Backbone as a chain_set.jsonl record, in Angstrom:
{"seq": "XXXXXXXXXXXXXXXXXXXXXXXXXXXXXXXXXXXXXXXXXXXXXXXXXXXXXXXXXXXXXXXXXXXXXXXXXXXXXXXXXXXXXXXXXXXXXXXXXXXXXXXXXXX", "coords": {"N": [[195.27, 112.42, 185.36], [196.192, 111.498, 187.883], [195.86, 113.777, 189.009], [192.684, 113.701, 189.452], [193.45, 110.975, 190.398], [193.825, 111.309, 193.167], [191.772, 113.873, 194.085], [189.884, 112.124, 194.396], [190.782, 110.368, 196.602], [190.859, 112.082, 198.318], [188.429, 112.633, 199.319], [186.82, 110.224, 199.68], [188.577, 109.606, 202.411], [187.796, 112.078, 203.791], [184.873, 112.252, 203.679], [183.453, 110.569, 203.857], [184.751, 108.565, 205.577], [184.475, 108.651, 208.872], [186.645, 108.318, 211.308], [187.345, 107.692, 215.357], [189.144, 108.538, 217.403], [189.855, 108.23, 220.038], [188.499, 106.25, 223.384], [185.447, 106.043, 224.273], [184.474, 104.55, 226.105], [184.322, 101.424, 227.846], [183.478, 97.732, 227.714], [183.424, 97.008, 230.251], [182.327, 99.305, 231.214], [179.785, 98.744, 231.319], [179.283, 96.773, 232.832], [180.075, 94.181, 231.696], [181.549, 91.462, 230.925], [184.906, 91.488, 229.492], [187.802, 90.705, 226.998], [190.756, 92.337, 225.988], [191.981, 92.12, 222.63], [194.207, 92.147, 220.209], [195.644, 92.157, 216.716], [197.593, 91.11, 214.311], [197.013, 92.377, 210.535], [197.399, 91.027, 207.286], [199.486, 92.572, 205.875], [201.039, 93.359, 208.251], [199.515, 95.337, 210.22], [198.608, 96.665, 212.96], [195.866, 95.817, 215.127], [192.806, 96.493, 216.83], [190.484, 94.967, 219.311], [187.582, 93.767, 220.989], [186.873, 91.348, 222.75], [183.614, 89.805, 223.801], [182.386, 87.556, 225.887], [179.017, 86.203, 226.006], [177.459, 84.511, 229.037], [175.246, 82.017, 229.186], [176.93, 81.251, 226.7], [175.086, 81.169, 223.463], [175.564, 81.672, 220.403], [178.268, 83.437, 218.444], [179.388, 85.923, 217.173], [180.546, 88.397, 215.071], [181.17, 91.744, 215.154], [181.004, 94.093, 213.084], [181.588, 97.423, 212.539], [181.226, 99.619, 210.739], [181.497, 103.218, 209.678], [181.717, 105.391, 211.307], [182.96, 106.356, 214.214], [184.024, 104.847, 216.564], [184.909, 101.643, 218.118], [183.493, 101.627, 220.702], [181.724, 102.827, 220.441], [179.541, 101.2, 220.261], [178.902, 100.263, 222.326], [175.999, 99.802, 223.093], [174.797, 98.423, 221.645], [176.275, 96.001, 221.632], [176.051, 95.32, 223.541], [173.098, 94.555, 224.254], [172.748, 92.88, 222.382], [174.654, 90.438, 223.608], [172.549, 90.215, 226.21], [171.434, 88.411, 225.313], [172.596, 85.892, 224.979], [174.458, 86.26, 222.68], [177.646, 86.278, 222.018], [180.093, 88.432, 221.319], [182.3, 89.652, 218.691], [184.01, 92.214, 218.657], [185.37, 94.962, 217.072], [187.92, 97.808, 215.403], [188.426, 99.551, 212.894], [191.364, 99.817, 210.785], [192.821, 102.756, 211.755], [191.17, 103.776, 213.558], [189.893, 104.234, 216.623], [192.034, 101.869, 219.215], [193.502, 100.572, 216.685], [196.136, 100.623, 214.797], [197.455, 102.193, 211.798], [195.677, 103.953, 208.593], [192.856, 105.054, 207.324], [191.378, 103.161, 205.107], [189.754, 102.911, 201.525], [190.133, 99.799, 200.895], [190.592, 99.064, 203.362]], "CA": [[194.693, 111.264, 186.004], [196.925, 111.578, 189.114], [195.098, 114.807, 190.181], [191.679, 112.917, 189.857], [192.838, 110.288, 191.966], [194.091, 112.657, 194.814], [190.635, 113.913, 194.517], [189.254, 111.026, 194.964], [191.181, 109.803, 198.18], [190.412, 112.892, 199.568], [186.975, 112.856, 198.935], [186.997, 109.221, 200.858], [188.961, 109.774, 203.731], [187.459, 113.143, 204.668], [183.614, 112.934, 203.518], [183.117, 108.556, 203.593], [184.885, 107.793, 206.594], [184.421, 109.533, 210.342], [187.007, 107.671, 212.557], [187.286, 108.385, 216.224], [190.636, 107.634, 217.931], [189.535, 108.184, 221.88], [187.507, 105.51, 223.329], [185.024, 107.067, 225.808], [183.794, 103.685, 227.533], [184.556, 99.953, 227.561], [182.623, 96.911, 228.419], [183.55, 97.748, 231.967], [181.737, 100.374, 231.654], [178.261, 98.044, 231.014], [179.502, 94.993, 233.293], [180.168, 92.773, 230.723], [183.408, 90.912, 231.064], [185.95, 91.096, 227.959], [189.364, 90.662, 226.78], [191.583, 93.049, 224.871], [192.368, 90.95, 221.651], [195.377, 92.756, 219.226], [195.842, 91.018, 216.579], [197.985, 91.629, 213.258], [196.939, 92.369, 209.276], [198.625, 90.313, 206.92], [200.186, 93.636, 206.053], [201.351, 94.018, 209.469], [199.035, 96.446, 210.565], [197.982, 96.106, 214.305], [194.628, 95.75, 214.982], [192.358, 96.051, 218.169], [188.976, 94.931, 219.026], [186.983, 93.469, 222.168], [186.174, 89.882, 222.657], [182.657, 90.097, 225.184], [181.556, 86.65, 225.957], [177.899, 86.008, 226.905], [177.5, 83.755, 229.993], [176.211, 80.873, 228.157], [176.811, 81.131, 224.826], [174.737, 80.476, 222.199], [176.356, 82.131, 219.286], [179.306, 84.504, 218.235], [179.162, 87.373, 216.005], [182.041, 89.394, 214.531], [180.696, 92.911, 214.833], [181.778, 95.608, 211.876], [181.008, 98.816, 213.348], [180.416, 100.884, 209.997], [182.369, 104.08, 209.317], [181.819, 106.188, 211.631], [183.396, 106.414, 215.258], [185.151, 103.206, 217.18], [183.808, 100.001, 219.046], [183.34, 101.964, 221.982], [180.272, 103.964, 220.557], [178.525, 100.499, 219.431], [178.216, 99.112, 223.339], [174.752, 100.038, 223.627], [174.575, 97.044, 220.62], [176.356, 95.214, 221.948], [175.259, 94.614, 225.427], [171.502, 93.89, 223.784], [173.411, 91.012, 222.199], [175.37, 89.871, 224.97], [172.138, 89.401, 227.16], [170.637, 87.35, 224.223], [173.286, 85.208, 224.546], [175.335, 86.204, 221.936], [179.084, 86.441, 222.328], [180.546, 89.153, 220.447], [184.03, 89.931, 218.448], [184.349, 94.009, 217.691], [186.999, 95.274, 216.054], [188.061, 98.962, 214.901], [189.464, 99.442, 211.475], [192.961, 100.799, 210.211], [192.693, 104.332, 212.059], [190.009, 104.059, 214.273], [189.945, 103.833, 218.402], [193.336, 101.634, 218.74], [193.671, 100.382, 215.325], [196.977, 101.61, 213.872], [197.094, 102.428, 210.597], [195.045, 104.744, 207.891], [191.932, 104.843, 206.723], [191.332, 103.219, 203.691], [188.655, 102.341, 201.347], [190.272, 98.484, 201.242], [190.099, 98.234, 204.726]], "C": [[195.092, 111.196, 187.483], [195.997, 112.999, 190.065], [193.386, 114.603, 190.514], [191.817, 111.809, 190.656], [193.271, 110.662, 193.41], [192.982, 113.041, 195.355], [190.111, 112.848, 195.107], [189.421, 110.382, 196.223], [190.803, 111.067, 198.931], [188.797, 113.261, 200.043], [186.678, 111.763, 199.846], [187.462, 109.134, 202.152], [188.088, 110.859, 204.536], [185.642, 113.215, 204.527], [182.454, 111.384, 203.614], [183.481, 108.187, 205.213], [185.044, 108.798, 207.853], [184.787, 109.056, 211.296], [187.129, 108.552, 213.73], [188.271, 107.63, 217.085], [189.979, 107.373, 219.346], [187.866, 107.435, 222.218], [186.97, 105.94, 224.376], [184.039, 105.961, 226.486], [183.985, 102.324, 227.033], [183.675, 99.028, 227.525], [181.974, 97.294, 230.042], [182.679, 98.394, 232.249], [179.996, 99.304, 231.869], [178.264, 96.879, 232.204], [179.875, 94.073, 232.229], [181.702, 92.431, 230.748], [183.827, 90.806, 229.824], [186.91, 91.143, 228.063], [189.789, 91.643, 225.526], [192.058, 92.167, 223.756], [193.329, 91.997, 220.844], [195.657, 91.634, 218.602], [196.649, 91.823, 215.148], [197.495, 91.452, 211.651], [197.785, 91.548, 208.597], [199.747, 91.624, 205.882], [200.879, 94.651, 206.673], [200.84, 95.215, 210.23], [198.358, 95.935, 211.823], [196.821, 96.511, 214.814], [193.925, 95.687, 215.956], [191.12, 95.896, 218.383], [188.92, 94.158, 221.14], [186.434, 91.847, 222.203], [184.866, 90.027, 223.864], [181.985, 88.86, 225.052], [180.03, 86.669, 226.895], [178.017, 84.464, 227.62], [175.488, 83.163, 229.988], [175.829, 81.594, 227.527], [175.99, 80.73, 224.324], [175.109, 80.499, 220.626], [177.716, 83.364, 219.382], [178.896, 84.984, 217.485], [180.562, 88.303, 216.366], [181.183, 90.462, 214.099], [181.768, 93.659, 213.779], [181.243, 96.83, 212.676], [180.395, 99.839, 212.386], [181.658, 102.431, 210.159], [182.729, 105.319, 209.409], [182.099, 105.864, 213.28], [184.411, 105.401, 215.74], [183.948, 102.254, 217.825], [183.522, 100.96, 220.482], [181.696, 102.655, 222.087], [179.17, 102.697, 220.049], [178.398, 99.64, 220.988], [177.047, 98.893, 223.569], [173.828, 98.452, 222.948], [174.816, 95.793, 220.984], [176.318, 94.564, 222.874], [173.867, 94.325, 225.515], [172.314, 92.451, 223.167], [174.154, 89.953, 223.26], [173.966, 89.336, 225.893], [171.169, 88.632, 226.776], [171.243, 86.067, 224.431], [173.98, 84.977, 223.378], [176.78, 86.511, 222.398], [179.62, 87.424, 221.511], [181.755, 89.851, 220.176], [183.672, 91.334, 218.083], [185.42, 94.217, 217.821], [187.359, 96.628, 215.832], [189.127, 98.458, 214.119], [190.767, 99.898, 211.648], [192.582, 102.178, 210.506], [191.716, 104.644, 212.759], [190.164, 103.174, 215.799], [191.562, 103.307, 218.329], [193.733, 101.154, 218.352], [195.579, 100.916, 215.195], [196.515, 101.472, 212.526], [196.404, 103.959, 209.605], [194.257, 104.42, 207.388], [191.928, 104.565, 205.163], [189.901, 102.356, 203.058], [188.729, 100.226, 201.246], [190.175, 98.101, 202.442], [191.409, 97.997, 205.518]], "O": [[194.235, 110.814, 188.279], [195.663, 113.111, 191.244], [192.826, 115.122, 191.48], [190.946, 111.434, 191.441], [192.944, 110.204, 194.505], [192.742, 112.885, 196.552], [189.928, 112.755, 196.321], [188.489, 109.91, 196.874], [190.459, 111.017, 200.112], [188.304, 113.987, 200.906], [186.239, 112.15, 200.928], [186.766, 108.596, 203.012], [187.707, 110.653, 205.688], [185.054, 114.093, 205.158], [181.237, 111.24, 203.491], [182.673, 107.638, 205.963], [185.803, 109.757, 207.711], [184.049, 109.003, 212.28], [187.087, 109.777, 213.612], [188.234, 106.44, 217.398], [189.622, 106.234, 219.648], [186.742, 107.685, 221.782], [187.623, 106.244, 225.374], [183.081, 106.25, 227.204], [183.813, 102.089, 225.837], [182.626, 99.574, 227.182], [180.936, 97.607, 230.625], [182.109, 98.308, 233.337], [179.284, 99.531, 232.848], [177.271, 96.182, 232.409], [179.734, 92.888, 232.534], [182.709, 93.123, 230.601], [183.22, 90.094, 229.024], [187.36, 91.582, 229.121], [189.277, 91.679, 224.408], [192.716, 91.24, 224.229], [192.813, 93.093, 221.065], [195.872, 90.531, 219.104], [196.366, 92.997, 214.911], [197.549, 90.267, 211.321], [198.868, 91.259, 209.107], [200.739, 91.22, 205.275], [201.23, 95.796, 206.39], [201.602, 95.995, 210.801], [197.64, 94.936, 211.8], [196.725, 97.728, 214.978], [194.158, 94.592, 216.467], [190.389, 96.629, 217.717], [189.747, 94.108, 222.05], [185.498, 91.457, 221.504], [185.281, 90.418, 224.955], [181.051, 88.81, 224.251], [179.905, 87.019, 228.069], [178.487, 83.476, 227.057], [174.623, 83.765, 230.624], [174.874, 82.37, 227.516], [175.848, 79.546, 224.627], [174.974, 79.57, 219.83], [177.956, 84.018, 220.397], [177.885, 84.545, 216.937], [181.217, 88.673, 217.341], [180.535, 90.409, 213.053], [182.998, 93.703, 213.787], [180.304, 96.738, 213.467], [179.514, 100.649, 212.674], [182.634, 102.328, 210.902], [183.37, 106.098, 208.705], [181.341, 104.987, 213.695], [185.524, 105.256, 215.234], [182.722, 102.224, 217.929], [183.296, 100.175, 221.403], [180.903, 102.892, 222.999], [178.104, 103.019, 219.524], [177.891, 98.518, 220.979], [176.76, 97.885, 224.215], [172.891, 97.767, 223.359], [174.117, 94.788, 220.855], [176.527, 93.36, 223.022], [173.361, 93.917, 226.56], [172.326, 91.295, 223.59], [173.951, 88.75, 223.427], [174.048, 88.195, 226.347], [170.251, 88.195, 227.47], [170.576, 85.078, 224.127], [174.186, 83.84, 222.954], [176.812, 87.172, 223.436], [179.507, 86.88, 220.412], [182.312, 90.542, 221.028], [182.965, 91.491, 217.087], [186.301, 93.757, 218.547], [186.526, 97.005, 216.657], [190.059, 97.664, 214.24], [191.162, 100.35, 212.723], [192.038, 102.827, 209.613], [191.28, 105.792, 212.678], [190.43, 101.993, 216.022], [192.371, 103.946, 217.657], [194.696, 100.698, 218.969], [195.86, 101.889, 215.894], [195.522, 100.86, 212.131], [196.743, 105.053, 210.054], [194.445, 103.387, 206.746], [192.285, 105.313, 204.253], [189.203, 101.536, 203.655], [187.767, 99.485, 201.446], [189.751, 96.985, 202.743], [191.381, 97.398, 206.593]]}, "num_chains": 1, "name": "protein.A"}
């Protein structure tokens, strides 16, 4: 049972999830003004994402990014939302952009 679930995590980490540590462009890069947000798991795991307010507001949104790369490869998304007037929280998981942690299927 132990060597089926070995398989199994390895089967998840390496063929499910496609993180990408190095972030190859910011807000900055778009204009859009944001703040670095770090914030901690309640398993102490430190956590990093992008706060990008639209100038006004009409809503927020807590982007997921999905399970492949970092927040850095979803600006193109999120700078169509931003000049909607959305405000938007992104995040990278446990092991992805600068996340600490390990990929896991809990998250």
């Amino acid at each position: 049972m132990s060597v089926l679930s070995g398989c199994w995590n390895w089967f998840v980490e390496k063929q499910v999830f496609f993180p990408d540590k190095t972030i190859v462009q910011t807000p900055a890069d778009y204009d859009l003004p944001f703040e670095d947000i770090w914030f901690t798991s309640s398993d102490s795991v430190r956590l990093h994402g992008w706060l990008i307010p639209a100038v006004p507001s009409k809503h927020m949104l807590v982007f997921c990014h999905g399970n492949a790369g970092n927040i850095s490869h979803r600006l193109d998304n999120v700078r169509l939302l931003n000049q909607r007037g959305i405000s938007v929280f992104i995040f990278d998981y446990r092991g992805y952009g600068r996340s600490d942690g390990s990929i896991s299927e809990k998250g």
